[in-house]
mmCIF file of C-alpha atoms and ligand atoms in Angstrom:
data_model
loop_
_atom_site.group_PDB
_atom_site.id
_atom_site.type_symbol
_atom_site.label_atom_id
_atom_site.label_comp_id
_atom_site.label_asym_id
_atom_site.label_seq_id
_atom_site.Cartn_x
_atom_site.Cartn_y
_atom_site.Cartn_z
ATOM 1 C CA UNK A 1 0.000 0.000 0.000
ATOM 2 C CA UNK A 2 1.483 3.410 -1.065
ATOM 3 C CA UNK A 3 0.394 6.480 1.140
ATOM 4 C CA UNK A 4 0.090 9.833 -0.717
ATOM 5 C CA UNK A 5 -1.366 13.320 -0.685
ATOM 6 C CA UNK A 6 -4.741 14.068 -2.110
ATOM 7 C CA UNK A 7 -4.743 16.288 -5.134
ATOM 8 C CA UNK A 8 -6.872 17.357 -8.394
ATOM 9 C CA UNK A 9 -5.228 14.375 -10.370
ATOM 10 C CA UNK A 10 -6.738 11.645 -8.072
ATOM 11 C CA UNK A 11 -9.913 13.894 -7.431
ATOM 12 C CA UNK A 12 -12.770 12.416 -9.261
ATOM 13 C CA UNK A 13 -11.309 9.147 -8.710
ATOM 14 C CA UNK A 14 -11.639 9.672 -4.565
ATOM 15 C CA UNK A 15 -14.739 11.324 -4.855
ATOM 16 C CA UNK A 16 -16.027 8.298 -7.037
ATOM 17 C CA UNK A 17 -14.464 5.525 -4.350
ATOM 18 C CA UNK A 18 -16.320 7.697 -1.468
ATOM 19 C CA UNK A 19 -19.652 7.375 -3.239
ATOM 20 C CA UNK A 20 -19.651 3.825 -3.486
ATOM 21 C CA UNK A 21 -18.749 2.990 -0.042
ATOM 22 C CA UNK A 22 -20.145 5.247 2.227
ATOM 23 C CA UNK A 23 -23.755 3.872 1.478
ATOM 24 C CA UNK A 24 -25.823 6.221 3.328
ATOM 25 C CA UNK A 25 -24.152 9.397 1.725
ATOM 26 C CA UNK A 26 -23.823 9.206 -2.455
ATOM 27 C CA UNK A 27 -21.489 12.446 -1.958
ATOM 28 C CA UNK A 28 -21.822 14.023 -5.377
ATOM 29 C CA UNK A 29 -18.404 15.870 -7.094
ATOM 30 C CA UNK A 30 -18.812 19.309 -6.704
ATOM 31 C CA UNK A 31 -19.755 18.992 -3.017
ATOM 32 C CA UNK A 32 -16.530 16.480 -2.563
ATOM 33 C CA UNK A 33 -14.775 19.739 -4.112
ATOM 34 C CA UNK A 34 -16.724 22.293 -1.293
ATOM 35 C CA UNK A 35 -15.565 19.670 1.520
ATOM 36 C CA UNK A 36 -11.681 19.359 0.355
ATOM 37 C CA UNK A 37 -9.881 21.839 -1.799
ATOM 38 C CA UNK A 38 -13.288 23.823 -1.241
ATOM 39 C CA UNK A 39 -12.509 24.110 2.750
ATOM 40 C CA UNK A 40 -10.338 27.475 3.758
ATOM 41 C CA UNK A 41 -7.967 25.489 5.906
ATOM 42 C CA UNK A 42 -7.514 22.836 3.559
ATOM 43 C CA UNK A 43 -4.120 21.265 4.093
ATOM 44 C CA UNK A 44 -2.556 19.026 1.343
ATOM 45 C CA UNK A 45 -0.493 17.467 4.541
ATOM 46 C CA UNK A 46 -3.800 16.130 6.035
ATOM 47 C CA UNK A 47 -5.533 14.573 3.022
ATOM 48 C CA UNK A 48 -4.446 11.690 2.007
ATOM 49 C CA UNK A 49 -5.246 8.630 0.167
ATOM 50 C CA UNK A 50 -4.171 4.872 -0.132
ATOM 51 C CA UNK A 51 -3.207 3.349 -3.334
ATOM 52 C CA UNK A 52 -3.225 -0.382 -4.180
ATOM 53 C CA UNK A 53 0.104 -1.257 -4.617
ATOM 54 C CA UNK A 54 -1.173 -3.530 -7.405
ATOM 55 C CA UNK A 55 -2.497 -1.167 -10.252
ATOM 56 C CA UNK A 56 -2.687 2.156 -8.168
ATOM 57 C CA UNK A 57 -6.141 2.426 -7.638
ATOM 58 C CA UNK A 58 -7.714 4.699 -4.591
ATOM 59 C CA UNK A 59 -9.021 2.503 -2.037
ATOM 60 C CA UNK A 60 -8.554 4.577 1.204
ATOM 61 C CA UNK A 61 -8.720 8.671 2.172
ATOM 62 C CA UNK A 62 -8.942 10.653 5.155
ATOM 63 C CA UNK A 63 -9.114 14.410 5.083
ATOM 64 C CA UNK A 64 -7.780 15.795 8.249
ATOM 65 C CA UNK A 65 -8.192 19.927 9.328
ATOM 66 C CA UNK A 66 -7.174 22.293 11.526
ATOM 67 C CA UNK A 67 -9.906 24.883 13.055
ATOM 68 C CA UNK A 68 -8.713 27.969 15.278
ATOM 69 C CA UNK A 69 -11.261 28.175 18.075
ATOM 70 C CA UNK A 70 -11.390 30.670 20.958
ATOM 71 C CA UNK A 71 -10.379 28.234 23.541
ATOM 72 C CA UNK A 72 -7.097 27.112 21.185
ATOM 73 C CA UNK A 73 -6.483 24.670 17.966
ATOM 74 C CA UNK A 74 -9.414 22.003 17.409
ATOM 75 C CA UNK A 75 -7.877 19.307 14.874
ATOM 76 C CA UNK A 76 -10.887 17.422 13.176
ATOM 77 C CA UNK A 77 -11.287 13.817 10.818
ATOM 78 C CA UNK A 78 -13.307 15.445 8.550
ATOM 79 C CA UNK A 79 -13.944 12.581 6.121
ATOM 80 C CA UNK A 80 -12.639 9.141 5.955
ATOM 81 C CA UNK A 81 -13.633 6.304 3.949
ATOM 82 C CA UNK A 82 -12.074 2.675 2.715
ATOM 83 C CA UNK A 83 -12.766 0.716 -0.185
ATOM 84 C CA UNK A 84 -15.061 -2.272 1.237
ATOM 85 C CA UNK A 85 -13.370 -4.895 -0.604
ATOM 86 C CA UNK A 86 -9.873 -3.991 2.084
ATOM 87 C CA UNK A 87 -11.321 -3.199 5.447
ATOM 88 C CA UNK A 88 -10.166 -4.762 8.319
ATOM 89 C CA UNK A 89 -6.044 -4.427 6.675
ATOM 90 C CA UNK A 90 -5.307 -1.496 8.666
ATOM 91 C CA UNK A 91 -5.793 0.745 6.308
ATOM 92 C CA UNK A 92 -7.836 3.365 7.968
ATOM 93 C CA UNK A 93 -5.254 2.821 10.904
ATOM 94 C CA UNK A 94 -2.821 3.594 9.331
ATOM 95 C CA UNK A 95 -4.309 6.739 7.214
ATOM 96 C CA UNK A 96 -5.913 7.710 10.550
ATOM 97 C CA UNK A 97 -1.906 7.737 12.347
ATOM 98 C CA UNK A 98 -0.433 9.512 10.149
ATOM 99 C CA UNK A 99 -3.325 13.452 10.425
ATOM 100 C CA UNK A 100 -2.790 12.076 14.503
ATOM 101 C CA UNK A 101 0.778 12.498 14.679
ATOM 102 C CA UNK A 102 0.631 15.619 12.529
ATOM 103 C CA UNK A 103 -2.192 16.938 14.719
ATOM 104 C CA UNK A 104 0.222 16.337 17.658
ATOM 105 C CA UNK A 105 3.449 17.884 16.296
ATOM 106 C CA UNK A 106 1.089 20.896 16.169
ATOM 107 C CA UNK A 107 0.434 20.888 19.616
ATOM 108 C CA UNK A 108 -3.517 20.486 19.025
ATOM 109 C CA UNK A 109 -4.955 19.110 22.194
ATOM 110 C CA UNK A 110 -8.410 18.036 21.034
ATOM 111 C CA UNK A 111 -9.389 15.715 18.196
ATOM 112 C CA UNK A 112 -13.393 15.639 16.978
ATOM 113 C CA UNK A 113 -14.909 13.633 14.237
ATOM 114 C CA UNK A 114 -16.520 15.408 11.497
ATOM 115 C CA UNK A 115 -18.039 18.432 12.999
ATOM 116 C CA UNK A 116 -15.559 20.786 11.403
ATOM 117 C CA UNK A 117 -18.114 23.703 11.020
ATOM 118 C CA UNK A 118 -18.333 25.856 8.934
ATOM 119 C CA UNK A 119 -17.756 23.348 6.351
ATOM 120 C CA UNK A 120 -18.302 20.079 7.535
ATOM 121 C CA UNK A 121 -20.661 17.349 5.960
ATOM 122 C CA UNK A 122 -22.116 15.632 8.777
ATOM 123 C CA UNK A 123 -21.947 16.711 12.448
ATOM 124 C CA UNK A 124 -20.935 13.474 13.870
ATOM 125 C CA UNK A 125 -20.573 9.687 13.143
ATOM 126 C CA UNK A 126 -23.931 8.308 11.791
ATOM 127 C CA UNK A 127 -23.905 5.300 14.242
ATOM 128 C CA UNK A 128 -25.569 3.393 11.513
ATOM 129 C CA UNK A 129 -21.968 3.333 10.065
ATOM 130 C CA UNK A 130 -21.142 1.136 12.842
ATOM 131 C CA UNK A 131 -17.564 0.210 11.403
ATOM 132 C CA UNK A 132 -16.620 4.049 12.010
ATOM 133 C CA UNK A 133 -17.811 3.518 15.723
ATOM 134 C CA UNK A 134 -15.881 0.640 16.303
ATOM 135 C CA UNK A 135 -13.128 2.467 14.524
ATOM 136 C CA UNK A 136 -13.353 5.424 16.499
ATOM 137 C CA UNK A 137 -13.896 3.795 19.895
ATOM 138 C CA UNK A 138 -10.619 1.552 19.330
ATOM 139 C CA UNK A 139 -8.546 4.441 18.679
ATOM 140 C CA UNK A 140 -9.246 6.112 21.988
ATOM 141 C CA UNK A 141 -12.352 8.182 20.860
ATOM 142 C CA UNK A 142 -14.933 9.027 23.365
ATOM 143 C CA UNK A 143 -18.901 9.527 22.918
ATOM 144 C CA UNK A 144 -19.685 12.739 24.494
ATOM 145 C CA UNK A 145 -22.649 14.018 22.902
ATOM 146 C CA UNK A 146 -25.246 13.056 20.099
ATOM 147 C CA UNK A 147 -27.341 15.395 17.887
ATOM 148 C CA UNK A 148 -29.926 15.205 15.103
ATOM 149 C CA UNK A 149 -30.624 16.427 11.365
ATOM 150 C CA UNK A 150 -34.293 17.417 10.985
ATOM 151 C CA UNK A 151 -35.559 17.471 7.449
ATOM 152 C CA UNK A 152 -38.442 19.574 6.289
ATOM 153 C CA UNK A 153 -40.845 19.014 3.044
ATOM 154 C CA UNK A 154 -41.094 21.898 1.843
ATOM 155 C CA UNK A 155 -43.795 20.975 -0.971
ATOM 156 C CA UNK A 156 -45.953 19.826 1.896
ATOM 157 C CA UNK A 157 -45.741 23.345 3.685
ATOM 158 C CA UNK A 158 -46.940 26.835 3.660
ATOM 159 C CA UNK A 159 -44.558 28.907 4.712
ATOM 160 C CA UNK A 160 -46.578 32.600 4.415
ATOM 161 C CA UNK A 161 -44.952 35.496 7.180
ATOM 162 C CA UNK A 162 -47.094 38.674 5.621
ATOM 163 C CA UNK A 163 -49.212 38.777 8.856
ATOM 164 C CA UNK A 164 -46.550 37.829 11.633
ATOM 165 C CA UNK A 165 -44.080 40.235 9.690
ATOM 166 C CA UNK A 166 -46.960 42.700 10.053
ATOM 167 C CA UNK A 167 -47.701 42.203 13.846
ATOM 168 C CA UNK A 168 -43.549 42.655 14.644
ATOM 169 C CA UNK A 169 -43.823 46.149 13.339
ATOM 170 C CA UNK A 170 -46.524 47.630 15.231
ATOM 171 C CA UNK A 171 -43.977 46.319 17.812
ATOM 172 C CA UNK A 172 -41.220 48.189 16.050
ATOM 173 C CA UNK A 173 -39.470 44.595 14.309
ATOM 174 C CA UNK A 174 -38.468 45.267 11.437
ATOM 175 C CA UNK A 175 -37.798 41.924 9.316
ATOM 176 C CA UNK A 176 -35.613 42.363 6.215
ATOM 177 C CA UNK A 177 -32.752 40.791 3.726
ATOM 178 C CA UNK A 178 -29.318 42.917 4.333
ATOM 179 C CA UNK A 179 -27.728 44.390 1.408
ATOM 180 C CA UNK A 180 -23.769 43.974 1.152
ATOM 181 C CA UNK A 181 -23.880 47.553 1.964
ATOM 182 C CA UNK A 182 -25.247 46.041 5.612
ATOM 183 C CA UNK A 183 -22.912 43.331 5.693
ATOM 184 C CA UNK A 184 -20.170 45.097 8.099
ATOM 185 C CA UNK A 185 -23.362 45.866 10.510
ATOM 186 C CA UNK A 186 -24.509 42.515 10.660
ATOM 187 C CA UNK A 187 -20.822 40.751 11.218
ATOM 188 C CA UNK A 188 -20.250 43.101 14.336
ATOM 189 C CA UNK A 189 -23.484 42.126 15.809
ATOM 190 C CA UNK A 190 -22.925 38.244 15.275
ATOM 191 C CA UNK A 191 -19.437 38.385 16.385
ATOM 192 C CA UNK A 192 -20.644 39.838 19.940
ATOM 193 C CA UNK A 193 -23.761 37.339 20.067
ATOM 194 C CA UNK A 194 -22.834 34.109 18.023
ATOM 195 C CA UNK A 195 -19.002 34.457 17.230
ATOM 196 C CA UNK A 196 -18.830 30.734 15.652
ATOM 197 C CA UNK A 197 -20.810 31.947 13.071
ATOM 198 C CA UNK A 198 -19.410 34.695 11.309
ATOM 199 C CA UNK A 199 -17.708 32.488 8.396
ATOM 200 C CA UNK A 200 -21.544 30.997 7.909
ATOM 201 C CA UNK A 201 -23.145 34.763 7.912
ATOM 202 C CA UNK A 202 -20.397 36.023 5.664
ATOM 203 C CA UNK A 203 -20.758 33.451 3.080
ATOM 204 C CA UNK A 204 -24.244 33.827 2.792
ATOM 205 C CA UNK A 205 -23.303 37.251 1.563
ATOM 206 C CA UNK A 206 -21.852 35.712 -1.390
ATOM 207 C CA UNK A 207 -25.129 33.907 -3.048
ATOM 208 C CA UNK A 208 -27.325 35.729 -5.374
ATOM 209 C CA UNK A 209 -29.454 36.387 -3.731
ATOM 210 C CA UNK A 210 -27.797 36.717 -0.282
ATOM 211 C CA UNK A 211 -29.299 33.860 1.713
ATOM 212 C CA UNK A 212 -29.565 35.493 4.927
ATOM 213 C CA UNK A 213 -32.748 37.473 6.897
ATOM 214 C CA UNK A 214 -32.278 39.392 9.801
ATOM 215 C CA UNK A 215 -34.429 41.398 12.160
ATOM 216 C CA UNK A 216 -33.955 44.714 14.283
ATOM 217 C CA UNK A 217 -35.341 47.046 16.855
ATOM 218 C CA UNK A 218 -34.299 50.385 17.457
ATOM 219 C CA UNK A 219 -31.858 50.134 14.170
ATOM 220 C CA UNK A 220 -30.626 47.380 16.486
ATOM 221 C CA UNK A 221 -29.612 43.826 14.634
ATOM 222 C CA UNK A 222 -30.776 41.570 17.091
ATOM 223 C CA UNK A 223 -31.706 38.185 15.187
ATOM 224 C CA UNK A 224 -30.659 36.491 11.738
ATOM 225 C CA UNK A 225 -31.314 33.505 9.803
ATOM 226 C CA UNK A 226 -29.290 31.968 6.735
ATOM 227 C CA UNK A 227 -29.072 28.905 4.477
ATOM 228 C CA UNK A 228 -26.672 27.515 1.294
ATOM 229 C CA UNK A 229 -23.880 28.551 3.331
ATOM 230 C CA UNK A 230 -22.424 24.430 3.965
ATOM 231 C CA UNK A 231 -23.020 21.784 1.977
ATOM 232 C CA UNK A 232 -24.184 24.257 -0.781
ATOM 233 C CA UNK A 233 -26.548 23.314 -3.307
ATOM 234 C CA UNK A 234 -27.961 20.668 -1.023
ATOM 235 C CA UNK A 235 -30.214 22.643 0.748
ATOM 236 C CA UNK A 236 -29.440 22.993 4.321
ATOM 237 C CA UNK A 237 -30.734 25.542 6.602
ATOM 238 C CA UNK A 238 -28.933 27.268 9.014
ATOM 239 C CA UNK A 239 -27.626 28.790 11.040
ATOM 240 C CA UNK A 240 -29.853 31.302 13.149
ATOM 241 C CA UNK A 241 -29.804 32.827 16.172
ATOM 242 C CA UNK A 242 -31.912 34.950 18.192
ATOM 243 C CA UNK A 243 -30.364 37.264 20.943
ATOM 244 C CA UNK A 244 -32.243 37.173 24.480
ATOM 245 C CA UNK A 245 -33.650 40.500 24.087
ATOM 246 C CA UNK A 246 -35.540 39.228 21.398
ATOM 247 C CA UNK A 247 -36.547 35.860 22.181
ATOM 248 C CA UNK A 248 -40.052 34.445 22.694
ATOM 249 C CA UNK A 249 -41.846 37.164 20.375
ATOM 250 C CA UNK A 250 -41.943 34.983 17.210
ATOM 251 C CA UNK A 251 -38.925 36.726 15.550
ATOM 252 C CA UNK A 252 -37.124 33.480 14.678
ATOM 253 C CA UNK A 253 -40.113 31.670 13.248
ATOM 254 C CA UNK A 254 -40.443 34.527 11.216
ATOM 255 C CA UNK A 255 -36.892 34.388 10.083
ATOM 256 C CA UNK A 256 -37.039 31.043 9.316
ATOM 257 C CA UNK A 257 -39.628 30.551 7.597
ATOM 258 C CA UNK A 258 -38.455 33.671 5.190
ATOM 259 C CA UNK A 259 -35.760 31.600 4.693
ATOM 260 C CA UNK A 260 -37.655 28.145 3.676
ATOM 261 C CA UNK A 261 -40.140 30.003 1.309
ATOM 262 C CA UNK A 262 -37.538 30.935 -0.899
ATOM 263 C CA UNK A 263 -35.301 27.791 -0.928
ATOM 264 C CA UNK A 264 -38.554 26.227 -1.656
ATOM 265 C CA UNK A 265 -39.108 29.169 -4.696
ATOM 266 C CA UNK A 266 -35.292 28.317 -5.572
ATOM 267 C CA UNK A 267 -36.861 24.433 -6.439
ATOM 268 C CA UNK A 268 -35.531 23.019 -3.460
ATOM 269 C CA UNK A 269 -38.266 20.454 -2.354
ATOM 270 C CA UNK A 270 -36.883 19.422 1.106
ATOM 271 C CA UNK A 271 -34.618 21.243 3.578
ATOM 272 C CA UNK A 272 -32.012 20.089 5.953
ATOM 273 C CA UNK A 273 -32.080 21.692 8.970
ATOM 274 C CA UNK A 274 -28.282 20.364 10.130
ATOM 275 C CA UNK A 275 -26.956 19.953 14.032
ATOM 276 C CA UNK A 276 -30.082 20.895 15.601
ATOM 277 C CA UNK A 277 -30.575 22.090 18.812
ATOM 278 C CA UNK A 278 -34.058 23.143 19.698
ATOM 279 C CA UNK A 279 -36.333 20.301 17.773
ATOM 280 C CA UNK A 280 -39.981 21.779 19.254
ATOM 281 C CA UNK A 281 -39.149 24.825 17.786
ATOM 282 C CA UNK A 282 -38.384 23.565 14.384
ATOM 283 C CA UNK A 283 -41.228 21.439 14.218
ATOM 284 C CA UNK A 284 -43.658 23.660 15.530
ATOM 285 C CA UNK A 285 -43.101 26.025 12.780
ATOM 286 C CA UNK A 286 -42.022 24.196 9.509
ATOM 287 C CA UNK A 287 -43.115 20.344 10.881
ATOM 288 C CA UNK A 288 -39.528 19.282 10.690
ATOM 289 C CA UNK A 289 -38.761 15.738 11.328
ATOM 290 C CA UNK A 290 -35.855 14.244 12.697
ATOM 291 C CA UNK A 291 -33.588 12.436 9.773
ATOM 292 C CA UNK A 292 -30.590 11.144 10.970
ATOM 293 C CA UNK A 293 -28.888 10.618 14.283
ATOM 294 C CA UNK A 294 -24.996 11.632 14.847
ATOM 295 C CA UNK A 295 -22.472 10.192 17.947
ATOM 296 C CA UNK A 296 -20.091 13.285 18.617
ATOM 297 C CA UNK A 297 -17.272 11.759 19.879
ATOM 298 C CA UNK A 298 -13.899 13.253 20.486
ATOM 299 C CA UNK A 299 -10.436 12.452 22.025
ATOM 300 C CA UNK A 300 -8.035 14.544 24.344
ATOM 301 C CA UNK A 301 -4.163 14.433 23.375
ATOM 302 C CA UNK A 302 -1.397 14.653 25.933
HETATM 303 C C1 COA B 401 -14.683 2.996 9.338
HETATM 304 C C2 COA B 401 -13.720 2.544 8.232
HETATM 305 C C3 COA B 401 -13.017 3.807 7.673
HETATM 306 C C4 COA B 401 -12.655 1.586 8.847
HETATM 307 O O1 COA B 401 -11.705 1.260 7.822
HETATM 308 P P1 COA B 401 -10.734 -0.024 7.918
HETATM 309 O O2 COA B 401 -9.595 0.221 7.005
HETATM 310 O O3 COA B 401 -11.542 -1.250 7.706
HETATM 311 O O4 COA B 401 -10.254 0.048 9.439
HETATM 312 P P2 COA B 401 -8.946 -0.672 10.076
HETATM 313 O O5 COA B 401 -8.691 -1.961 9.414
HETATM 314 O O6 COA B 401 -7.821 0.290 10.078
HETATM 315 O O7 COA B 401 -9.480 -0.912 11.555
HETATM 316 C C5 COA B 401 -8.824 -0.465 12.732
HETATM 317 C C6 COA B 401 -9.588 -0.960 13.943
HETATM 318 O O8 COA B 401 -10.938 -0.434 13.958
HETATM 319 C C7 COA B 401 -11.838 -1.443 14.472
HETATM 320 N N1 COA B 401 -12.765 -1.857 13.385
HETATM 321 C C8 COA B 401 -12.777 -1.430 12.102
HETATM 322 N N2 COA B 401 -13.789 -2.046 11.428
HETATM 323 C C9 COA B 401 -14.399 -2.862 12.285
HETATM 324 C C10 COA B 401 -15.475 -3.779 12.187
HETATM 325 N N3 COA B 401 -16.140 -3.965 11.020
HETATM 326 N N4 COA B 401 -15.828 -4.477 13.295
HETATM 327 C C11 COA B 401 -15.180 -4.316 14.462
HETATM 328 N N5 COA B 401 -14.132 -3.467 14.611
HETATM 329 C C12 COA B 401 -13.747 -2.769 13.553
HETATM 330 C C13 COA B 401 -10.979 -2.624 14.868
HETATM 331 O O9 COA B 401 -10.606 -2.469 16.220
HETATM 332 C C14 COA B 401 -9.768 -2.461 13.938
HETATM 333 O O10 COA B 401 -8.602 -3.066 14.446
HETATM 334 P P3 COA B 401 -8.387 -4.674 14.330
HETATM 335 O O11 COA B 401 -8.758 -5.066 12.914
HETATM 336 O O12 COA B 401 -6.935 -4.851 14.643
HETATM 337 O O13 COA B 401 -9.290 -5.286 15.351
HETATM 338 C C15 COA B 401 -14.440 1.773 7.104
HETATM 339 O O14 COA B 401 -15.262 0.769 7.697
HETATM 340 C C16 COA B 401 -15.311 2.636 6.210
HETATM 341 O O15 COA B 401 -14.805 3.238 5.260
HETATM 342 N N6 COA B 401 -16.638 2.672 6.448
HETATM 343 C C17 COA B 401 -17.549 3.440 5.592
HETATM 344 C C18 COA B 401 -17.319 4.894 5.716
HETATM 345 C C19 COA B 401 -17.642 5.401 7.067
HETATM 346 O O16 COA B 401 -18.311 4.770 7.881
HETATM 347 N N7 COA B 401 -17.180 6.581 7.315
HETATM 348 C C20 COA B 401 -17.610 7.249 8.491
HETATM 349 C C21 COA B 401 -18.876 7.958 8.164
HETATM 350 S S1 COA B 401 -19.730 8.527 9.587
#
């Protein structure tokens, strides 16, 4: 077996091996792109693939990363896969060892699986992958959470606002869609409120048209919604946030469904409402229902 770094020449052949064995996720090319050489702290170093010694072929990859957070260096397993037909060789051992001991001669203390927001695919291991926990648990990994992806149908649902937007501005809420012009405004309030956001907000300043709502009081932003700004062209939701000021007066349904009326207008028929957080809430206002489970697990280096 022949370790080497990922790179465009072997692209559509690891994107194509990844597809037909990770069975519940047919990841299609251009989102194999966003995750990897799409990802701003993509690092050749940490994405690597296994040949077959034999004729060369892909059968293994891992794509390790590096996220600054505000309590130090998070290293994450962003993606890893092996070719069915050579499990149980080592091979994701051995892929695994090599992003560890670079993750260590960087002095990161923390390793997670997956959940390298803002562009991550899934937020955890799907446990119905249950190779990846047996994988993970050997090599020292610990369950310390779990979470959910809610999906809505958005042909099945109305998602009108003209009223409730109506009713927040007798109370002086104003709902509205941010112009770039805005965009400095709105990245100072979410960096005081919901700092591990700001890549999300700012790239939803990049679609046409932006894919973000927010609401304010007293020329105040105080609340924002977003979506297509992970996984894009998939239709996922997210993320929002309400500060306390504001909570409890039906801002955030508002906001989100704003949002889901107009992925639904741009012909998406279901939404993904990713890493979720506050289930009621999403099904009381768009009936979302849970879609797939995900074991956070993580492990502490010396
Ligand atoms: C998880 C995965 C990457 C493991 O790849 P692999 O090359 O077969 O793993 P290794 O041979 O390096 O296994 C290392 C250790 O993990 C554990 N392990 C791996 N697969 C296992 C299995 N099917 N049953 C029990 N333990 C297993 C074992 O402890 C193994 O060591 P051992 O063989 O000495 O007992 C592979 O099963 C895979 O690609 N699955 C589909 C993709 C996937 O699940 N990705 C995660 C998405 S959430």
């Amino acid at each position: 077996m022949i370790i080497r770094n990922f790179n465009e020449d072997i692209f559509l052949e690891t994107a194509r091996m990844c597809r037909q064995n990770m069975e519940l996720d047919r990841i299609p090319d251009f989102l194999f792109r966003e995750k990897t050489f799409g990802d701003f702290n993509f690092n050749p170093e940490l994405t690597l693939v296994t040949l077959d010694d034999y004729n060369n072929k892909v059968i293994g990859f891992i794509q390790g990363v590096v996220r600054e957070r505000k309590d130090g260096k998070v290293g994450y397993i962003k993606l890893l896969c092996v070719d069915s037909n050579f499990r149980r060789r080592g091979i994701a051992r051995e892929l695994y060892a090599h992003v560890e001991n670079s993750f260590r001669e960087n002095k990161i203390q923390l390793i997670r699986i997956y959940e390298s927001y803002p562009n991550y695919y899934m937020p955890g291991v799907d446990p119905f992958y249950t190779e990846a926990i047996a994988f993970f648990e050997r090599l020292g990994f610990k369950k310390f959470n779990d979470t959910s992806n809610l999906i809505v149908d958005l042909s099945a649902n109305n998602f009108s606002t003209e009223e409730d937007i109506e009713k927040l501005k007798s109370n002086e809420i104003i709902c509205y869609r941010p112009s770039k012009e805005e965009k400095e405004e709105v990245l100072n309030w979410v960096e005081k409120s919901f700092y591990g956001w700001i890549p999300e907000v700012s790239r939803a300043f990049e679609n046409n048209p932006i894919s973000l709502f927010c609401a304010k009081m007293n020329d105040e932003v105080l609340a924002f919604s977003a979506y297509e700004v992970n996984n894009i062209g998939t239709g996922w939701f997210g993320p929002m946030g309400t500060d306390d000021k504001l909570r409890g007066k039906g801002v955030g349904g508002v906001l989100l469904k704003l949002c889901l009326n107009e992925m639904k207008e741009l012909g998406f028929t279901k939404a993904i409402i990713p890493w979720v957080g506050p289930i009621p809430f999403y099904m009381f206002y768009a009936n979302a229902k849970v879609q797939r489970v995900f074991w956070r697990y993580e492990k502490k280096l010396e």
